[in-house]
Coordinates of C-alpha atoms and ligand atoms in Angstrom, one line a residue:
X1 CA -12.1 18.2 6.1
X2 CA -10.3 21.0 7.7
X3 CA -9.0 19.0 10.8
X4 CA -6.6 17.7 8.3
X5 CA -4.3 19.9 8.3
X6 CA -4.2 19.8 11.9
X7 CA -1.0 16.9 11.4
X8 CA 1.5 19.3 9.6
X9 CA 0.6 22.2 11.7
X10 CA 1.0 20.8 14.6
X11 CA 4.0 18.9 13.6
X12 CA 5.8 22.2 13.5
X13 CA 5.2 23.3 16.5
X14 CA 5.8 20.2 18.1
X15 CA 8.8 20.2 16.7
X16 CA 10.2 23.7 18.7
X17 CA 10.0 21.0 21.6
X18 CA 12.8 19.1 19.8
X19 CA 15.5 20.0 22.1
X20 CA 14.1 20.7 24.8
X21 CA 14.9 19.3 27.8
X22 CA 14.0 19.7 31.7
X23 CA 10.5 20.3 32.3
X24 CA 8.2 22.0 30.3
X25 CA 7.0 25.3 30.8
X26 CA 3.4 27.4 30.1
X27 CA 5.2 28.8 26.9
X28 CA 6.0 25.3 25.8
X29 CA 3.0 24.4 25.6
X30 CA 0.5 27.7 24.4
X31 CA 1.6 27.6 21.4
X32 CA 0.9 23.9 20.9
X33 CA -2.6 24.3 22.5
X34 CA -3.5 27.6 20.6
X35 CA -2.6 25.5 17.6
X36 CA -5.2 22.7 18.9
X37 CA -8.0 25.2 18.7
X38 CA -7.7 26.9 16.5
X39 CA -7.6 23.6 14.2
X40 CA -11.3 22.4 16.5
X41 CA -12.9 25.7 15.8
X42 CA -12.5 25.6 12.4
X43 CA -13.5 22.2 12.2
X44 CA -17.3 23.6 13.5
X45 CA -16.5 21.7 17.3
X46 CA -18.2 23.2 20.1
X47 CA -16.6 25.9 22.1
X48 CA -16.8 25.1 25.2
X49 CA -15.6 21.7 24.7
X50 CA -12.6 23.0 22.5
X51 CA -11.5 24.9 25.7
X52 CA -11.7 21.8 27.9
X53 CA -10.0 19.8 25.5
X54 CA -7.1 21.9 25.7
X55 CA -7.0 23.0 29.0
X56 CA -6.8 18.7 29.9
X57 CA -4.2 18.7 27.2
X58 CA -2.3 21.7 29.0
X59 CA -2.5 20.1 32.4
X60 CA -1.2 17.0 31.3
X61 CA 1.7 18.1 29.3
X62 CA 2.7 20.5 32.6
X63 CA 2.2 17.7 35.4
X64 CA 2.1 14.4 34.6
X65 CA 5.6 13.0 34.5
X66 CA 7.0 11.9 31.4
X67 CA 8.1 8.4 31.7
X68 CA 12.3 7.7 31.6
X69 CA 12.7 7.6 28.1
X70 CA 10.0 10.0 26.7
X71 CA 10.7 13.0 25.0
X72 CA 9.3 16.1 26.0
X73 CA 7.8 16.0 22.1
X74 CA 6.6 12.6 23.1
X75 CA 5.3 13.4 25.9
X76 CA 3.4 16.5 24.8
X77 CA 1.8 14.5 21.6
X78 CA 0.6 11.7 23.2
X79 CA -1.3 14.1 25.9
X80 CA -2.7 15.6 22.1
X81 CA -3.4 12.0 21.2
X82 CA -5.2 10.5 24.9
X83 CA -7.5 13.7 25.1
X84 CA -8.5 14.3 21.3
X85 CA -9.2 10.3 21.3
X86 CA -11.5 10.8 24.1
X87 CA -13.5 13.1 23.1
X88 CA -14.6 11.3 20.0
X89 CA -15.7 8.5 21.7
X90 CA -15.2 4.9 21.4
X91 CA -16.8 3.1 17.8
X92 CA -20.4 1.4 18.2
X93 CA -20.1 -2.0 19.1
X94 CA -20.4 -4.6 15.4
X95 CA -20.8 -7.8 15.6
X96 CA -20.1 -10.1 12.8
X97 CA -22.9 -12.1 12.6
X98 CA -26.5 -12.9 11.3
X99 CA -28.3 -9.1 12.1
X100 CA -31.1 -7.3 11.1
X101 CA -29.9 -3.3 10.4
X102 CA -32.1 -0.2 10.2
X103 CA -30.8 2.7 8.8
X104 CA -32.8 6.3 9.8
X105 CA -32.0 10.2 9.4
X106 CA -33.4 12.8 7.3
X107 CA -34.0 13.6 3.9
X108 CA -30.4 13.3 1.9
X109 CA -28.2 12.6 5.3
X110 CA -26.9 9.7 2.8
X111 CA -29.0 6.4 4.5
X112 CA -29.2 4.8 0.3
X113 CA -25.5 4.9 -0.1
X114 CA -24.9 3.7 3.5
X115 CA -27.0 1.2 3.0
X116 CA -25.0 -0.3 0.1
X117 CA -21.9 0.4 1.1
X118 CA -22.8 -1.2 4.6
X119 CA -23.6 -4.6 2.9
X120 CA -21.0 -3.7 1.1
X121 CA -18.8 -3.6 3.6
X122 CA -19.8 -7.1 5.8
X123 CA -19.2 -8.9 2.6
X124 CA -16.3 -8.2 2.8
X125 CA -16.0 -9.7 6.5
X126 CA -17.5 -12.7 4.8
X127 CA -21.0 -12.3 5.7
X128 CA -24.1 -12.3 2.8
X129 CA -25.9 -9.5 3.1
X130 CA -28.1 -7.4 1.3
X131 CA -30.5 -4.3 1.4
X132 CA -34.1 -3.3 1.2
X133 CA -35.8 0.0 -0.3
X134 CA -38.7 0.9 2.1
X135 CA -39.2 4.7 0.5
X136 CA -41.8 5.2 -0.5
X137 CA -41.8 8.9 -0.5
X138 CA -38.8 10.0 -2.6
X139 CA -39.1 9.3 -6.8
X140 CA -36.1 7.3 -7.9
X141 CA -35.3 5.7 -3.8
X142 CA -35.8 2.3 -5.2
X143 CA -34.0 2.4 -9.0
X144 CA -31.1 3.9 -6.5
X145 CA -30.9 1.3 -4.4
X146 CA -30.9 -1.2 -7.1
X147 CA -28.5 0.6 -9.2
X148 CA -26.2 0.4 -6.2
X149 CA -27.0 -3.1 -5.3
X150 CA -25.8 -4.0 -8.7
X151 CA -23.0 -2.4 -8.8
X152 CA -21.3 -4.3 -5.6
X153 CA -23.3 -7.5 -6.5
X154 CA -25.4 -7.6 -3.5
X155 CA -29.2 -8.7 -2.8
X156 CA -31.1 -6.6 -2.6
X157 CA -35.1 -5.8 -2.8
X158 CA -36.9 -3.1 -3.8
X159 CA -40.4 -1.9 -4.9
X160 CA -41.9 1.0 -6.1
X161 CA -44.9 0.2 -6.1
X162 CA -46.2 -1.0 -2.6
X163 CA -47.0 2.0 -1.1
X164 CA -46.5 1.0 2.9
X165 CA -43.4 1.2 4.3
X166 CA -44.2 -1.8 6.7
X167 CA -45.4 -4.0 4.4
X168 CA -42.3 -3.4 2.3
X169 CA -40.0 -4.0 5.2
X170 CA -42.0 -6.7 5.9
X171 CA -41.6 -8.5 2.1
X172 CA -38.5 -7.1 1.5
X173 CA -36.9 -9.4 4.5
X174 CA -38.4 -11.8 2.9
X175 CA -37.3 -11.9 -0.5
X176 CA -33.5 -11.8 0.7
X177 CA -34.0 -13.6 3.4
X178 CA -30.6 -15.6 2.1
X179 CA -28.1 -13.0 3.2
X180 CA -26.2 -12.9 7.2
X181 CA -27.6 -9.2 7.1
X182 CA -30.0 -7.5 6.3
X183 CA -29.8 -3.9 6.2
X184 CA -33.2 -2.0 5.7
X185 CA -33.1 1.6 4.0
X186 CA -35.5 4.2 4.8
X187 CA -37.2 7.3 3.8
X188 CA -36.1 10.8 5.2
X189 CA -38.3 13.7 5.2
X190 CA -37.0 17.3 6.0
X191 CA -40.4 18.9 7.0
X192 CA -42.7 16.9 8.7
X193 CA -40.3 15.1 11.2
X194 CA -43.0 14.0 13.3
X195 CA -44.6 11.9 10.9
X196 CA -40.6 10.6 10.0
X197 CA -40.3 9.6 13.2
X198 CA -43.7 7.7 13.4
X199 CA -42.7 6.0 10.6
X200 CA -39.8 4.4 11.4
X201 CA -40.8 3.8 14.7
X202 CA -43.9 1.3 12.8
X203 CA -41.0 0.0 10.8
X204 CA -38.9 -0.8 14.3
X205 CA -42.0 -2.4 15.9
X206 CA -42.5 -4.2 12.5
X207 CA -39.2 -5.9 11.8
X208 CA -37.7 -5.8 15.5
X209 CA -34.0 -4.9 14.4
X210 CA -31.0 -5.7 16.3
X211 CA -29.0 -2.6 15.4
X212 CA -30.1 1.1 14.3
X213 CA -27.5 3.5 12.9
X214 CA -28.7 7.4 12.4
X215 CA -27.1 8.4 9.1
X216 CA -25.7 12.2 9.8
X217 CA -24.7 14.2 7.5
X218 CA -21.2 15.8 8.5
X219 CA -21.8 19.2 7.1
X220 CA -24.3 19.4 10.3
X221 CA -21.5 19.6 12.3
X222 CA -22.3 20.6 15.9
X223 CA -25.5 20.8 15.2
X224 CA -25.4 16.5 14.7
X225 CA -25.9 16.3 18.4
X226 CA -29.4 18.1 18.5
X227 CA -30.3 15.0 15.5
X228 CA -29.1 12.2 17.7
X229 CA -30.7 13.0 21.1
X230 CA -33.9 13.4 19.1
X231 CA -33.6 10.0 17.0
X232 CA -32.3 8.5 20.2
X233 CA -35.1 9.3 22.8
X234 CA -37.5 8.3 19.9
X235 CA -36.8 5.1 18.1
X236 CA -33.1 4.4 20.5
X237 CA -30.2 4.6 17.7
X238 CA -26.9 2.3 18.7
X239 CA -24.8 4.5 16.5
X240 CA -24.4 6.4 14.4
X241 CA -22.7 7.1 10.5
X242 CA -20.7 10.3 9.6
X243 CA -21.3 10.7 5.9
X244 CA -19.6 12.9 3.7
X245 CA -16.2 13.4 5.7
X246 CA -14.8 13.9 2.8
X247 CA -16.1 16.8 1.7
X248 CA -16.8 18.9 4.8
X249 CA -15.1 21.8 7.3
X250 CA -17.2 20.6 10.0
X251 CA -16.7 17.6 10.3
X252 CA -14.8 17.5 13.7
X253 CA -18.3 19.7 14.6
X254 CA -20.3 16.1 13.6
X255 CA -17.6 13.9 14.9
X256 CA -17.3 15.5 18.7
X257 CA -21.0 15.6 18.8
X258 CA -22.2 12.2 18.8
X259 CA -19.9 11.3 21.7
X260 CA -22.0 15.0 23.5
X261 CA -25.1 13.1 22.2
X262 CA -24.6 10.0 24.4
X263 CA -24.3 7.6 21.5
X264 CA -21.1 6.2 19.2
X265 CA -20.2 6.6 15.8
X266 CA -19.7 3.4 14.2
X267 CA -19.1 4.5 10.2
X268 CA -17.6 6.9 8.4
X269 CA -18.7 8.0 4.6
X270 CA -15.6 9.0 2.8
X271 CA -17.2 9.1 -1.1
X272 CA -20.1 8.6 -3.2
X273 CA -18.6 5.2 -4.4
X274 CA -20.0 1.8 -2.3
X275 CA -16.2 1.9 -1.2
X276 CA -15.8 4.3 0.0
X277 CA -16.8 3.2 3.8
X278 CA -14.7 3.2 7.1
X279 CA -15.5 1.4 10.3
X280 CA -14.4 4.0 12.9
X281 CA -11.9 3.7 14.5
X282 CA -10.7 6.2 17.6
X283 CA -7.5 5.2 18.1
X284 CA -6.4 5.0 14.0
X285 CA -8.5 7.9 13.2
X286 CA -7.1 10.0 15.4
X287 CA -3.0 8.9 14.6
X288 CA -4.0 9.4 11.6
X289 CA -5.4 13.2 12.0
X290 CA -1.9 14.0 14.0
X291 CA -0.3 12.8 10.9
X292 CA 1.5 9.2 12.5
X293 CA 0.1 7.2 9.7
X294 CA -2.0 3.8 10.6
X295 CA -2.0 0.6 10.3
X296 CA -5.2 -0.8 10.3
X297 CA -6.8 1.4 8.4
X298 CA -4.0 0.4 5.9
X299 CA -5.0 -3.2 5.9
X300 CA -8.3 -2.2 5.3
X301 CA -7.8 -0.7 2.5
X302 CA -5.4 -3.5 1.1
X303 CA -8.1 -5.9 1.9
X304 CA -9.9 -3.6 -0.5
X305 CA -7.5 -3.6 -3.2
X306 CA -7.1 -7.3 -2.7
X307 CA -10.6 -8.3 -3.9
X308 CA -10.5 -5.9 -6.7
X309 CA -7.8 -7.3 -8.1
X310 CA -8.5 -10.7 -10.5
X311 CA -9.7 -12.9 -7.4
X312 CA -8.6 -16.1 -9.3
X313 CA -4.9 -15.1 -8.2
X314 CA -3.6 -16.4 -5.1
X315 CA -1.1 -14.1 -4.8
X316 CA -0.2 -12.7 -1.5
X317 CA 2.1 -9.5 -0.3
X318 CA 3.7 -12.3 2.4
X319 CA 4.6 -14.0 -0.6
X320 CA 7.2 -11.4 -1.5
X321 CA 8.9 -11.7 2.2
X322 CA 9.0 -15.5 1.5
X323 CA 10.5 -16.8 -1.5
X324 CA 12.4 -14.9 -4.1
X325 CA 11.1 -11.2 -4.9
X326 CA 10.2 -10.9 -9.1
X327 CA 9.3 -8.8 -11.5
X328 CA 5.5 -10.7 -10.8
X329 CA 5.6 -8.9 -6.9
X330 CA 6.1 -6.3 -8.4
X331 CA 3.5 -5.9 -10.8
X332 CA 1.0 -7.5 -8.6
X333 CA 2.6 -4.8 -5.6
X334 CA 1.7 -2.0 -8.8
X335 CA -1.4 -2.9 -9.1
X336 CA -2.3 -3.6 -5.4
X337 CA -0.9 0.5 -4.7
X338 CA -3.1 1.3 -8.4
X339 CA -6.1 -0.1 -6.8
X340 CA -5.5 1.3 -3.4
X341 CA -6.6 5.3 -4.5
X342 CA -4.5 7.8 -4.4
X343 CA -1.0 7.4 -4.0
X344 CA -1.0 10.2 -1.3
X345 CA -3.8 9.0 0.4
X346 CA -2.4 5.2 1.0
X347 CA 1.2 7.2 2.1
X348 CA -0.3 9.1 4.4
X349 CA -1.7 5.5 6.6
X350 CA 1.8 4.1 6.7
X351 CA 3.2 5.0 10.0
X352 CA 6.4 7.2 10.2
X353 CA 5.0 8.4 6.6
X354 CA 2.8 10.9 7.7
X355 CA 2.8 14.4 7.2
X356 CA 6.5 14.9 7.2
X357 CA 6.6 13.2 3.3
X358 CA 3.3 14.2 1.9
X359 CA 4.8 17.6 2.8
X360 CA 7.0 17.3 0.1
X361 CA 5.0 15.2 -2.5
X362 CA 2.6 17.8 -4.5
X363 CA 0.3 16.4 -6.9
X364 CA 2.4 16.2 -9.8
X365 CA 4.9 13.8 -8.8
X366 CA 1.6 11.6 -7.7
X367 CA 1.0 12.2 -11.5
X368 CA 4.1 11.6 -13.0
X369 CA 4.7 8.1 -10.4
X370 CA 1.4 6.3 -11.4
X371 CA 2.1 7.4 -15.2
X372 CA 5.3 5.7 -14.6
X373 CA 3.5 2.1 -12.9
X374 CA 1.1 1.5 -16.1
X375 CA 3.7 2.4 -18.4
X376 CA 6.0 -0.4 -16.6
X377 CA 2.2 -2.4 -16.0
X378 CA 2.0 -2.4 -20.0
X379 CA 5.7 -3.1 -21.0
X380 CA 5.6 -6.6 -18.0
X381 CA 2.5 -8.1 -20.4
X382 CA 5.0 -8.3 -23.3
X383 CA 7.6 -10.5 -20.9
X384 CA 7.6 -14.6 -21.0
X385 CA 6.4 -15.5 -17.9
X386 CA 10.1 -16.5 -17.5
X387 CA 11.3 -13.8 -18.2
X388 CA 8.6 -12.4 -15.5
X389 CA 9.8 -14.6 -12.9
X390 CA 13.7 -14.4 -14.0
X391 CA 14.5 -10.9 -15.0
X392 CA 17.9 -12.0 -14.6
X393 CA 17.4 -13.3 -18.3
X394 CA 16.4 -10.3 -20.5
X395 CA 19.2 -9.5 -22.1
X396 CA 19.7 -7.4 -24.9
X397 CA 18.0 -9.0 -28.0
X398 CA 14.9 -9.4 -25.5
X399 CA 14.7 -6.2 -24.5
X400 CA 14.5 -5.2 -28.0
X401 CA 11.8 -7.2 -28.3
X402 CA 9.9 -6.5 -25.2
X403 CA 10.5 -2.6 -26.4
X404 CA 8.6 -3.6 -29.5
X405 CA 5.6 -5.3 -28.2
X406 CA 4.7 -2.8 -25.7
X407 CA 5.5 0.6 -27.3
X408 CA 7.7 1.4 -25.0
X409 CA 11.8 2.8 -25.3
X410 CA 14.8 0.3 -24.8
X411 CA 15.9 3.3 -21.8
X412 CA 12.1 2.5 -20.4
X413 CA 13.0 -0.5 -20.0
X414 CA 16.3 -0.7 -18.2
X415 CA 14.4 2.1 -15.7
X416 CA 11.9 -1.0 -14.7
X417 CA 15.0 -3.4 -14.2
X418 CA 16.2 -0.7 -11.9
X419 CA 13.1 -0.5 -9.7
X420 CA 12.9 -3.6 -9.8
X421 CA 16.3 -4.4 -8.4
X422 CA 16.0 -1.4 -5.8
X423 CA 12.2 -2.3 -4.4
X424 CA 14.2 -5.8 -4.4
X425 CA 16.9 -4.9 -2.3
X426 CA 14.6 -2.8 0.3
X427 CA 12.2 -6.6 0.5
X428 CA 15.3 -8.6 1.6
X429 CA 16.5 -6.1 4.0
X430 CA 12.7 -6.4 5.6
X431 CA 13.6 -10.2 6.5
X432 CA 10.6 -12.3 7.0
X433 CA 7.1 -11.3 8.0
X434 CA 7.8 -11.7 11.6
X435 CA 10.2 -9.1 11.1
X436 CA 7.8 -6.9 9.7
X437 CA 5.3 -8.0 12.4
X438 CA 7.8 -6.3 15.0
X439 CA 8.7 -3.3 13.2
X440 CA 5.0 -2.8 12.9
X441 CA 4.8 -3.0 16.8
X442 CA 7.3 -0.3 17.2
X443 CA 5.8 2.3 15.2
X444 CA 2.7 1.8 16.9
X445 CA 1.6 3.8 19.8
X446 CA 1.1 2.9 23.4
X447 CA 3.7 0.3 23.7
X448 CA 6.7 0.5 26.2
X449 CA 6.5 4.1 26.6
X450 CA 8.0 4.7 23.2
X451 CA 6.4 7.1 20.5
X452 CA 7.5 4.9 17.4
X453 CA 9.2 7.4 14.8
X454 CA 8.5 10.3 17.6
Ligands
LIG501 N1 -19.2 12.7 -1.0 C1 -20.1 12.8 -0.5 N2 -20.9 11.7 -1.1 C2 -22.2 11.3 -0.9 C3 -21.5 10.3 0.2 N3 -23.0 9.6 1.1 C4 -24.0 10.0 0.7 N4 -23.2 11.1 -0.8 C5 -23.6 11.7 -1.5 O1 -25.2 12.8 -1.1 C6 -26.7 12.3 -1.8 C7 -27.5 11.9 -1.3 O2 -27.5 10.6 -0.7 P1 -28.4 9.3 -0.5 O3 -27.8 8.4 -0.3 O4 -29.8 9.7 -1.6 O5 -29.3 10.0 0.8 P2 -30.6 9.8 1.2 O6 -30.1 9.7 2.2 O7 -30.7 8.3 1.2 O8 -31.4 10.6 0.9 P3 -32.5 10.5 0.6 O9 -33.7 9.0 0.8 O10 -33.9 11.5 -0.1 O11 -33.8 10.8 2.2 C8 -25.9 11.2 -2.6 O12 -25.5 12.4 -3.8 C9 -25.0 10.6 -2.7 O13 -23.9 10.4 -3.0 C10 -20.5 10.4 1.2 O14 -19.9 9.6 2.0 N5 -19.4 11.5 0.8
LIG502 MG1 -32.2 7.4 0.4

């Protein structure tokens, strides 16, 4: 997504305000609004909208008085943040309760993939979920749903032999009646849009869904607006899922078009895997875009990572903050990081670690660190429980035994112990979970005028 570059380019421009005191002038603001215009335009946002937003940012920055204790830089950054949040609009309300959700959209938009992603997402929220394939148009649609459902261990209903989509929907709902959340996938067609609309209207009438979501490919860019309007007029949509946000340069166009079409974004698809889904959260999304990190998304990722780890062990990151930090904690910490996806992605979600640090972390460095984690994990498998709980027991002869068991060198074990001691020191400094919460609050935007690390 081209918008990704907004964070770092904007940071550079904002840095020019660092030592600025007194009133801001147009000369101070112009480079910043130019940067925003450039990023939005190259991400396919409509020209009129780009001009409107940059004008509003400029007005706010120049005419609104920053409250006491807020620097010029913070003041401008906040104006940018507020206006960009405004332009993407609210997030669709998605209640966590029993419901039927109907997915609509053009061919290849990502409906089938999203149906499994959504069911997976609701399962993570503690609601039993299942999917129903009603596509009688595309060969292989039923097999695709079945595979996705099996991968995520979801209830599902497929039947390639039934040729009537409405009948499919009805029997499907029966088949997965044990599910709290039932996701109904539909066929998509390029041409013959009328037929597609007729079909989905018939399904909608027959099953009376609680929520209709329109699935749009981010590559649609600003033309997403027309699509959203059309579907809204025919079946009435409650929100939009934007898929393929991981790939396209046009993501900004689709993101901003949804609000222009008088609807809201519900979820973002970020990849081909069932887990690659994010609830759309405008504040979090924009703060991440601006390189400010975002705790909410991080916690969703942690949740996901925790789920993927062995569920028999009940390790929780909070344990670290309560008891003694052991090698076991460090191992779990590493596994969590590994499960959280690429380290750079994880770091970018931690407040204050945004683009400043990311710029310095190149891919090679990340690869080296990941390899190290893998090695450490093998070494720890050769330790006794006692050693893991109390690493100070590991003397020279124990080190030699562990080295033999894991095929590592003694100096690698020393390195592991050194890292352990560093992490232990860090966690001791962090203090109690309450302290952590306070720290997190301090990093958050908005509260009390201060802008965290900025
Ligand atoms: N990179 C990426 N690929 C995606 C995403 N969502 C879907 N895809 C891919 O896009 C292609 C089409 O996705 P489907 O879910 O089959 O789309 P569909 O709307 O069901 O397509 P039809 O049923 O033919 O209308 C597949 O190859 C998916 O793997 C996403 O968020 N990111
Ligand atoms: Mg499909």
